[in-house]
Short mmCIF file of C-alpha atoms in Angstrom, two decimals:
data_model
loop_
_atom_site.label_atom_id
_atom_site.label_comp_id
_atom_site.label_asym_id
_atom_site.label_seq_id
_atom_site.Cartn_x
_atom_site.Cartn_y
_atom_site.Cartn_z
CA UNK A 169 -20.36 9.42 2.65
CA UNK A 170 -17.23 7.76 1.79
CA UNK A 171 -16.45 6.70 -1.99
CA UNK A 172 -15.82 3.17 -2.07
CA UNK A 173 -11.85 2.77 -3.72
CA UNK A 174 -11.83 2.33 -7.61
CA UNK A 175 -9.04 0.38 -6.77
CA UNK A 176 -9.48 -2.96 -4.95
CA UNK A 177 -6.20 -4.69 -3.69
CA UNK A 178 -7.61 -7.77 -2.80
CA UNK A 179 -8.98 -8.30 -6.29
CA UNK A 180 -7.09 -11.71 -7.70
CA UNK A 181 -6.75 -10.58 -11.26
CA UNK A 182 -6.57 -14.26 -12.70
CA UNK A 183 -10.51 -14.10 -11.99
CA UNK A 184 -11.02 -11.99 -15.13
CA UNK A 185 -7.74 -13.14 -17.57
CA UNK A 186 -10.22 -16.15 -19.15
CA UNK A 187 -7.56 -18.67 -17.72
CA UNK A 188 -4.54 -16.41 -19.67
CA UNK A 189 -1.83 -14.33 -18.45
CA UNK A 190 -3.41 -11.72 -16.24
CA UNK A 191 -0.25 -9.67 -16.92
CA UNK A 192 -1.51 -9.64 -20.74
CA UNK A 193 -5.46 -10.38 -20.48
CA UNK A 194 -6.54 -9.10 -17.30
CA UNK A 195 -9.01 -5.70 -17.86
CA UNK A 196 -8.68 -5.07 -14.43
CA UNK A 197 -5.31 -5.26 -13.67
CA UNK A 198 -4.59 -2.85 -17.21
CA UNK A 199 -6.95 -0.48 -15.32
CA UNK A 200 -5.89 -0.04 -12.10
CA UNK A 201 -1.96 -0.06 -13.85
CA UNK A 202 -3.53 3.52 -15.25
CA UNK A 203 -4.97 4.64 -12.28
CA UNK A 204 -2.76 4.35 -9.96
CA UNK A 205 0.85 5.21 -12.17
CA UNK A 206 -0.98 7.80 -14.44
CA UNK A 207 0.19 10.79 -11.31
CA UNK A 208 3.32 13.48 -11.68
CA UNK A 209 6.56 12.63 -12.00
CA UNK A 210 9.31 14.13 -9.90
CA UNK A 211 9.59 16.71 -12.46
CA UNK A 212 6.28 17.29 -12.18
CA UNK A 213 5.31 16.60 -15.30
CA UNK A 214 2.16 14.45 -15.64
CA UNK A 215 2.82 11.14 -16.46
CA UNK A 216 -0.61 9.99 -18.39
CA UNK A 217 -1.29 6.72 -19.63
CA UNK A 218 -3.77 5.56 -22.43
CA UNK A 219 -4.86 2.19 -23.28
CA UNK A 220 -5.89 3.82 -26.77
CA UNK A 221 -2.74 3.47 -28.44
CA UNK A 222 -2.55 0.02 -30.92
CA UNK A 223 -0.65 -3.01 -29.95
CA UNK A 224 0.33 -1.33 -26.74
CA UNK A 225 -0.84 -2.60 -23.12
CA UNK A 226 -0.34 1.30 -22.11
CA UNK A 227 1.33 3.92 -23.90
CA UNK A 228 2.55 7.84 -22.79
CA UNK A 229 3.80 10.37 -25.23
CA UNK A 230 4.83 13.65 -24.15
CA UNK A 231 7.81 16.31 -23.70
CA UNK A 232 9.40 13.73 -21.50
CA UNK A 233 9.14 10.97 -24.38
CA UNK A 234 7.53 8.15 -25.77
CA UNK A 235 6.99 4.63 -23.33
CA UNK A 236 5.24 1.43 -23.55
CA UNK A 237 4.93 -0.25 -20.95
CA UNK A 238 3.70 -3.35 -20.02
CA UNK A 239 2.41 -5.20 -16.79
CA UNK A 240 4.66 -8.06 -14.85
CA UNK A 241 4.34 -10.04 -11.92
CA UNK A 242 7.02 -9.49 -9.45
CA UNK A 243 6.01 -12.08 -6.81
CA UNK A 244 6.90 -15.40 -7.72
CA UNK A 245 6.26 -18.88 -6.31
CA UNK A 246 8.34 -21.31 -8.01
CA UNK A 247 5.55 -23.52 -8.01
CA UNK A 248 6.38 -24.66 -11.40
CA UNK A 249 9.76 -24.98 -11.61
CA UNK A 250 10.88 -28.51 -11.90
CA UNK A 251 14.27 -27.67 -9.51
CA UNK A 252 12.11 -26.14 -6.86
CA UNK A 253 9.87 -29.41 -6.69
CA UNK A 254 11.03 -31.14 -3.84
CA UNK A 255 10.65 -27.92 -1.43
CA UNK A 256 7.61 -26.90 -2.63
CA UNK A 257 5.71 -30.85 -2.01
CA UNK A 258 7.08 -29.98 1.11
CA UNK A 259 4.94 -26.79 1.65
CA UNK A 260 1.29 -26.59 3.29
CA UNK A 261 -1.44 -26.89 0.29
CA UNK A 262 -3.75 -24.02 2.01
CA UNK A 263 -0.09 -21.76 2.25
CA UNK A 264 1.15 -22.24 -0.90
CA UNK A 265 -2.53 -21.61 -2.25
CA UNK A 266 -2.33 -17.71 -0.40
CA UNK A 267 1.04 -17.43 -2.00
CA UNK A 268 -0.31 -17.78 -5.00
CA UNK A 269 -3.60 -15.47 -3.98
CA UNK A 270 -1.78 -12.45 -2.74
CA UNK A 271 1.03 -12.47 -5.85
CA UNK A 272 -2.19 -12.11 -7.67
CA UNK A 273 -3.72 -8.50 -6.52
CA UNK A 274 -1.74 -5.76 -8.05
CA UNK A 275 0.12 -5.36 -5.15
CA UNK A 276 2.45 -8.09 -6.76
CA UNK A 277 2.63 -6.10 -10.43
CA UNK A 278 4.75 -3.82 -11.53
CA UNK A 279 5.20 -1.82 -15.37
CA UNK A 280 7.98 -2.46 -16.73
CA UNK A 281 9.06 -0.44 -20.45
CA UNK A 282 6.86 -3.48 -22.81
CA UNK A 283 9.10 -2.37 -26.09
CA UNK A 284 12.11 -4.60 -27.17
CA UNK A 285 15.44 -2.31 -28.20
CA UNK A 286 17.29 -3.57 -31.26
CA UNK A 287 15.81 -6.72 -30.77
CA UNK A 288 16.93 -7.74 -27.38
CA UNK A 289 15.25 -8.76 -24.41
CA UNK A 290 12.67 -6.23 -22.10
CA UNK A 291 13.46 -6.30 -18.62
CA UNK A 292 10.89 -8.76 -17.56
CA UNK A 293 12.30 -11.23 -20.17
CA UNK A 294 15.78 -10.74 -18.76
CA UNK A 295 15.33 -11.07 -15.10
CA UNK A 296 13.72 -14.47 -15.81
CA UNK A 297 16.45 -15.55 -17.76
CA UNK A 298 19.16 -14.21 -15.81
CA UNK A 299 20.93 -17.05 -13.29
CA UNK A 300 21.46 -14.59 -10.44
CA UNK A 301 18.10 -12.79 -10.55
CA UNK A 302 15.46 -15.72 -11.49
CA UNK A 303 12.64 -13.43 -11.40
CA UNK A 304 13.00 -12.12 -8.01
CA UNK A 305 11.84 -8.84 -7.68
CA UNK A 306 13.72 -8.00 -4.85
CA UNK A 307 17.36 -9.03 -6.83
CA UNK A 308 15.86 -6.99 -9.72
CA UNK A 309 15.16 -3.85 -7.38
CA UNK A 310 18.59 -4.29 -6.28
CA UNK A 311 19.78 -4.23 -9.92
CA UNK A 312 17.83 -0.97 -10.24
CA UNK A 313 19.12 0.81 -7.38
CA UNK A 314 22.91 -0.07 -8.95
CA UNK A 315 21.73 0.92 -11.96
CA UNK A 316 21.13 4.65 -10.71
CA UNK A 317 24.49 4.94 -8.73
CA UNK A 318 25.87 3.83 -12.10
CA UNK A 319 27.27 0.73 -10.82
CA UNK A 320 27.66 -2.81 -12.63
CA UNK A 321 24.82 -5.10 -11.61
CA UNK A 322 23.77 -8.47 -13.72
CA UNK A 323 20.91 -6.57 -15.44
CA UNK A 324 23.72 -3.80 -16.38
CA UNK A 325 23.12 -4.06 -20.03
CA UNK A 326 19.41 -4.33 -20.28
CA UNK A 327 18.73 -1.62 -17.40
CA UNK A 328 20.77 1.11 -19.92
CA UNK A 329 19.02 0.26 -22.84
CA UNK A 330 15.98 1.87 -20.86
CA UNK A 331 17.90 4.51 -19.36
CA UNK A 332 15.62 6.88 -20.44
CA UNK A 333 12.34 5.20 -18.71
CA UNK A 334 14.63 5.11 -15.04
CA UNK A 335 15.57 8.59 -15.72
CA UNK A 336 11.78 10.07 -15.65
CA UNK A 337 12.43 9.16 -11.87
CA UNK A 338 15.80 11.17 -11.46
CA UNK A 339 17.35 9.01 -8.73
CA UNK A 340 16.35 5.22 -6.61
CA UNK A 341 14.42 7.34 -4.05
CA UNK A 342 12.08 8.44 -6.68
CA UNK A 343 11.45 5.50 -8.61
CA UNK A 344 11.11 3.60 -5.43
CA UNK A 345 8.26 6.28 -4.23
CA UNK A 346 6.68 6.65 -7.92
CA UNK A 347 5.88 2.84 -7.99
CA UNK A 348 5.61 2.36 -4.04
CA UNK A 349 7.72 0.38 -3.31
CA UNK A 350 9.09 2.03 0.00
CA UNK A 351 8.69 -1.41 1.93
CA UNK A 352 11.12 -3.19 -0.43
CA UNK A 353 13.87 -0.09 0.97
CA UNK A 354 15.71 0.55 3.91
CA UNK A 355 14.10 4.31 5.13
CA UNK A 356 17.14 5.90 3.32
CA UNK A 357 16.98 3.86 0.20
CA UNK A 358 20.79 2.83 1.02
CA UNK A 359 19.59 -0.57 0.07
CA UNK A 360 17.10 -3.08 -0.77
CA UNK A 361 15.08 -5.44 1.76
CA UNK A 362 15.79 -8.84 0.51
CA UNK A 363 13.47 -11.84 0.99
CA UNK A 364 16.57 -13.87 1.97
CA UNK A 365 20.57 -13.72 2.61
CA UNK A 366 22.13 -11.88 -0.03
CA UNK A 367 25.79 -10.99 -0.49
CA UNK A 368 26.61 -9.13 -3.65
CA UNK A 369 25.11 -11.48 -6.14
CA UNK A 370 27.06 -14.75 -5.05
CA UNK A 371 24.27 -16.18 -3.13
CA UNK A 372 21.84 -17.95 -4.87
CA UNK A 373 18.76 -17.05 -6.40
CA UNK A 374 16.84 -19.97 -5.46
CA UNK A 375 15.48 -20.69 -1.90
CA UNK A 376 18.22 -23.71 -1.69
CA UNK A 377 16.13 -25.90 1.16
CA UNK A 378 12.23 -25.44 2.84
CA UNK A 379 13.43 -22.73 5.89
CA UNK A 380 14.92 -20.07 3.29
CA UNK A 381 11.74 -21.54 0.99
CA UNK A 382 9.46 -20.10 3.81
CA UNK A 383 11.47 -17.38 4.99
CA UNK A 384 11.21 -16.24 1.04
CA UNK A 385 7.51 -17.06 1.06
CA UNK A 386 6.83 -15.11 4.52
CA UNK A 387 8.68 -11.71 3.51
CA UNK A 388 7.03 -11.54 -0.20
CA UNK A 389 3.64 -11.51 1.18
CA UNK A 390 4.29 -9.05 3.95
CA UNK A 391 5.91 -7.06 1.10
CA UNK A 392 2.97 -7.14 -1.13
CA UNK A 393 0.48 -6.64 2.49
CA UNK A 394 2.35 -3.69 3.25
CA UNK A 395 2.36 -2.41 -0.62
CA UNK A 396 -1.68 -2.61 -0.92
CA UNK A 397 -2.13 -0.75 1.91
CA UNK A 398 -0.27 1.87 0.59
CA UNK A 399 -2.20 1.86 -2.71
CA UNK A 400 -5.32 2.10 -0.92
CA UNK A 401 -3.90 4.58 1.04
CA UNK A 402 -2.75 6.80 -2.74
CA UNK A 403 -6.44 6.95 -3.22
CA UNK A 404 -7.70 8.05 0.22
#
């Protein structure tokens, strides 16, 4: 008889965050986080996470270092930005409603090093700041991969003051397969899958008019379809 999944990907984790950020108050989502990224490392080395440690969401310590991490949402609707108003009235109720829905299983989540370095911003705080990323998971990916080649990308700055959380993955293809995130990636992991038109950081971040607004919409959720099924699949 089959197990049922201690992981379930269709499992909205603002049902259990008391009407906070799930990111921060969610039980659920801080579980399956540990389950699913507590696994080896390239190296090999087991890469354990506890939820014991104080004032950490979760925490590893071992020969490859010290990390806390913390949850983020990387699927964004721009529901509630004032600039994005305009498009969004002009978006079906019931669709923007399973944008929201499907952001919201941890399909749409990522960790992210939780621990500010002399001060300045984590990563999450600086992709939402940042003009050419605004939050966008797939510019921030894109970041990442330049990162590793040790190119300049807008995230330069904050991406080396982790360089020691990017290098428990050795190299793109690794942290793209460590987190699963092989359906953001061209097969070779030459480059990143955008949502929409990008050209080397001088488009903009922003869905500019309602067909790149949909087009955006339409290729996060069949990113974040395609990434639960291969977290269900991790636990087969």
């Amino acid at each position: 008889m089959n197990q049922p999944s201690p992981i379930d990907t269709d499992f909205d984790v603002r049902s259990d965050a008391g009407g906070r950020d799930p990111d921060q108050h969610s039980p659920t989502l801080r579980r399956y986080h540990q389950l699913l990224w507590s696994k080896p490392l390239p190296s090999g080395a087991l890469f354990t996470l506890d939820m014991s440690t104080a004032g950490s969401y979760l925490h590893h310590s071992s020969g490859v270092g010290e990390f806390f991490l913390a949850s983020d949402t990387i699927i964004h609707t721009f529901a509630s930005w004032m600039r994005m108003a305009d498009i969004i009235a002009q978006v079906d109720e019931e669709d923007r409603a399973a944008f929201h829905t499907i952001g919201r299983t941890i399909g749409g989540t990522i960790l992210f090093p939780g621990n500010r370095v002399e001060g300045k911003r984590t990563i999450n705080g600086a992709r939402g700041m940042h003009p050419l990323i605004r939050d966008r998971f797939d510019l921030t990916l894109e970041c990442i991969r330049l990162h590793y080649q040790g190119e300049h990308n807008p995230l330069d700055e904050t991406l080396s003051r982790y360089g020691d959380f990017f290098g428990l993955f050795r190299d793109f293809r690794g942290y793209a397969e460590f987190f699963l995130l092989q359906d953001l990636v061209r097969p070779d992991n030459s480059a990143v899958e955008f949502f929409t038109p990008f050209d080397s950081f001088t488009t903009p971040a922003l869905p500019g008019n309602l067909k790149a607004y949909e087009q955006y919409r339409s290729k996060s959720m069949a990113f974040v379809r395609a990434r639960n099924t291969r977290i269900s699949e991790t636990l087969l």
